[in-house]
Amino acid sequence: MYINGKWLETDKTETIINPATKEETGVVFVGGEKEAEEAIQAAQHAFKSWSALSGNERGKILINVAKELVNKQNEIAETITKEMGKPITDARREVTSAAAYLEWYGEEAKRVYGEVLPALDTKKQLMVLRQPIGVVGAITPWNFPVSMITRKLGPALAAGCTGVLKPAPSTPMCAMEVFKCFESGGLPAGVANLVVGEAEAIGKEMTSNPIVKKITFTGSTNVGKLLMRNAAEHVQKVSMELGGHAPFIVFEDADLDDAASSVIGTKFRNSGQTCISTNRIYVHASIKNEFSERLAKKVRELKVGNGMEKDTDMGPLVNLSALEKVEDQVKKATEAGATVVTGGTRLDNEEGYFYAPTVLVDTTDAMSIAKEETFGPVAPIFTFNTEEEVVERANDTQYGLMGYCFTNDLSRGMRMMHQLDYGMVGINDPAPVAPHAPFGGVKESGIGREGGTIGLHEFMEEKFVSIRTSTNLF
Ligand code: ADP
């Protein structure tokens, strides 16, 4: 743990397991409520001086930290792969992306503008100031264990906030790597603090301590709801990036090869363990066979294995319960009539938690796979006949994070852009994410946005000021 600029040891440790080998990756010190409270105090103490720096000064430090991340890219990427299993090339890309968020917010820190409003009374000057919200509690998941940290702390620190981060229990070493970069990049003590350990106790302290003014969370919808309920006690502001159930719609006029390759990117990257992973592939009935064959061919070519081997395309699932959940969804689907085109089993010849990349056809809307987030490498193909029908079915979920649509008809693509009820839509684009673009969901997929100027304003309060003078001003 890293509190007030010091690395802290406790009398309790946790062993981190490599999901590809079930071997030990490392041992970390863990804590709970007490350490969370200390870290919140440290963040409060540091807030005064950090928020008093100019945006330029804060930005320079964040850009330094981004450089540190890039310098240590290989080392950090190895930690990612050994803690959560993703292939090393994807892990390297994650480090680059994590640095890009810090760099973008480092630059944006100097562009926090207020507003001057037109006055109704000529003796008045009306203004809106933007000020940092205060101490932030950030809770991150294991699937992007490095970039999720910078996507939260980048804008928070740029805004002038200080904070406490709780990483996922399976990936604390990645968080430690990021915090080492904060340290070597020159971030003052107490500005960013790391607390590893009991999720519930640390979360409770973050939501019950009135010093914490904002909770920013990425994780499951259930935990997000719990945090929101607890945050209500002190009317803490919240940003929530929760679950998703992305539809991937392929119209009959789409470039089928491009669409199939894009399913590989959106479904099998990270072994399907991302909140924007494709969950339901809707294919026009007239191209079902052709599309599923093309997709299955590409899926069979994926090399599954330990992410440390450089030609690995797909690593393991993060742990046994993730593996069992995927297995259960596929079992329920096949019992209800779905057909396995490829995959459909665990890979028992491997040591770790591996599941074969899988394509299912004959799946229906009644199956659990059509409703529950899979978080695994299973691509279920559904068929549709009309545009109206597919929009209705794609939107028929409590989730609303990402929707993908493949078509070569521009008008249709634009209709879909308007009609898909999602926070983000990729038209012929399987990777619609960028540091300067707002990332986030509607419905039960979340509240608030990360990325871009909106992401910065999430960590700021707007203060309206009216100055009345004794003379007419204009
Ligand atoms: P996943 O199932 O993908 O691990 P979770 O929502 O359980 O998603 O975890 C995301 C993050 O939320 C992790 O850092 C986890 O430790 C944390 N978390 C889980 N339960 C709680 C809780 N009750 N209070 C605070 N944080 C929690």
Short mmCIF file of N, CA, C and O and ligand atoms in Angstrom, two decimals, residues 139-142 166-169 199-200 203 217-220 223 226-227 375, ligand 1:
data_model
loop_
_atom_site.label_atom_id
_atom_site.label_comp_id
_atom_site.label_asym_id
_atom_site.label_seq_id
_atom_site.Cartn_x
_atom_site.Cartn_y
_atom_site.Cartn_z
N ILE A 139 -12.44 2.97 -7.23
CA ILE A 139 -12.40 1.50 -7.12
C ILE A 139 -12.34 0.93 -8.53
O ILE A 139 -13.17 1.26 -9.38
N THR A 140 -11.34 0.09 -8.78
CA THR A 140 -11.11 -0.38 -10.16
C THR A 140 -11.17 -1.92 -10.25
O THR A 140 -10.94 -2.61 -9.27
N PRO A 141 -11.45 -2.42 -11.46
CA PRO A 141 -11.53 -3.87 -11.66
C PRO A 141 -10.20 -4.45 -12.17
O PRO A 141 -9.24 -3.71 -12.38
N TRP A 142 -10.21 -5.74 -12.42
CA TRP A 142 -8.98 -6.44 -12.81
C TRP A 142 -8.82 -6.55 -14.33
O TRP A 142 -7.75 -6.92 -14.80
N LYS A 166 -8.61 1.90 -4.64
CA LYS A 166 -8.65 0.49 -4.25
C LYS A 166 -8.69 -0.36 -5.52
O LYS A 166 -9.68 -0.32 -6.25
N PRO A 167 -7.62 -1.11 -5.82
CA PRO A 167 -7.65 -1.95 -7.02
C PRO A 167 -8.38 -3.26 -6.75
O PRO A 167 -8.69 -3.56 -5.60
N ALA A 168 -8.60 -4.05 -7.78
CA ALA A 168 -9.23 -5.36 -7.60
C ALA A 168 -8.27 -6.26 -6.82
O ALA A 168 -7.06 -6.15 -6.96
N PRO A 169 -8.82 -7.17 -6.03
CA PRO A 169 -7.96 -8.04 -5.21
C PRO A 169 -7.03 -8.91 -6.03
O PRO A 169 -5.96 -9.29 -5.56
N ALA A 199 -12.40 -5.60 0.21
CA ALA A 199 -13.20 -4.71 -0.65
C ALA A 199 -14.33 -4.04 0.12
O ALA A 199 -14.53 -2.83 0.04
N GLU A 200 -15.05 -4.85 0.88
CA GLU A 200 -16.24 -4.32 1.53
C GLU A 200 -15.87 -3.25 2.56
O GLU A 200 -16.48 -2.17 2.61
N GLY A 203 -14.49 -0.14 0.80
CA GLY A 203 -15.61 0.54 0.13
C GLY A 203 -16.50 1.25 1.13
O GLY A 203 -16.95 2.38 0.91
N PHE A 217 -16.22 4.44 -9.84
CA PHE A 217 -16.17 2.97 -9.77
C PHE A 217 -16.31 2.36 -11.15
O PHE A 217 -17.11 2.81 -11.96
N THR A 218 -15.53 1.31 -11.40
CA THR A 218 -15.78 0.45 -12.56
C THR A 218 -15.89 -0.97 -12.05
O THR A 218 -14.99 -1.45 -11.34
N GLY A 219 -16.97 -1.64 -12.40
CA GLY A 219 -17.15 -3.02 -11.96
C GLY A 219 -18.56 -3.49 -12.27
O GLY A 219 -19.23 -2.94 -13.16
N SER A 220 -19.01 -4.47 -11.48
CA SER A 220 -20.31 -5.07 -11.78
C SER A 220 -21.45 -4.14 -11.37
O SER A 220 -21.32 -3.30 -10.48
N VAL A 223 -22.43 -4.38 -7.53
CA VAL A 223 -21.57 -3.64 -6.58
C VAL A 223 -21.77 -2.13 -6.79
O VAL A 223 -21.82 -1.37 -5.83
N LEU A 226 -24.77 -1.07 -4.91
CA LEU A 226 -24.50 -1.05 -3.47
C LEU A 226 -23.74 0.23 -3.09
O LEU A 226 -24.08 0.91 -2.12
N LEU A 227 -22.73 0.55 -3.88
CA LEU A 227 -21.94 1.76 -3.59
C LEU A 227 -22.81 3.01 -3.70
O LEU A 227 -22.69 3.94 -2.90
N PHE A 375 -18.94 -12.32 -20.04
CA PHE A 375 -17.57 -12.12 -19.56
C PHE A 375 -16.70 -13.33 -19.88
O PHE A 375 -15.95 -13.83 -19.05
P1 ADP B 1 -15.94 -8.37 -10.94
O1 ADP B 1 -17.02 -9.35 -10.73
O2 ADP B 1 -15.65 -8.08 -12.34
O3 ADP B 1 -14.70 -8.65 -10.13
P2 ADP B 1 -16.76 -6.46 -9.01
O4 ADP B 1 -17.81 -5.43 -9.14
O5 ADP B 1 -16.97 -7.55 -8.01
O6 ADP B 1 -16.52 -7.00 -10.44
O7 ADP B 1 -15.36 -5.81 -8.66
C1 ADP B 1 -14.93 -4.55 -9.15
C2 ADP B 1 -14.22 -3.82 -8.03
O8 ADP B 1 -15.15 -3.62 -6.98
C3 ADP B 1 -13.05 -4.60 -7.40
O9 ADP B 1 -12.04 -3.69 -7.02
C4 ADP B 1 -13.70 -5.21 -6.18
O10 ADP B 1 -12.78 -5.55 -5.15
C5 ADP B 1 -14.61 -4.10 -5.75
N1 ADP B 1 -15.70 -4.50 -4.84
C6 ADP B 1 -16.38 -5.66 -4.82
N2 ADP B 1 -17.30 -5.64 -3.83
C7 ADP B 1 -17.19 -4.45 -3.22
C8 ADP B 1 -17.86 -3.81 -2.12
N3 ADP B 1 -18.83 -4.40 -1.43
N4 ADP B 1 -17.47 -2.56 -1.78
C9 ADP B 1 -16.49 -1.93 -2.46
N5 ADP B 1 -15.83 -2.47 -3.50
C10 ADP B 1 -16.16 -3.70 -3.87
#
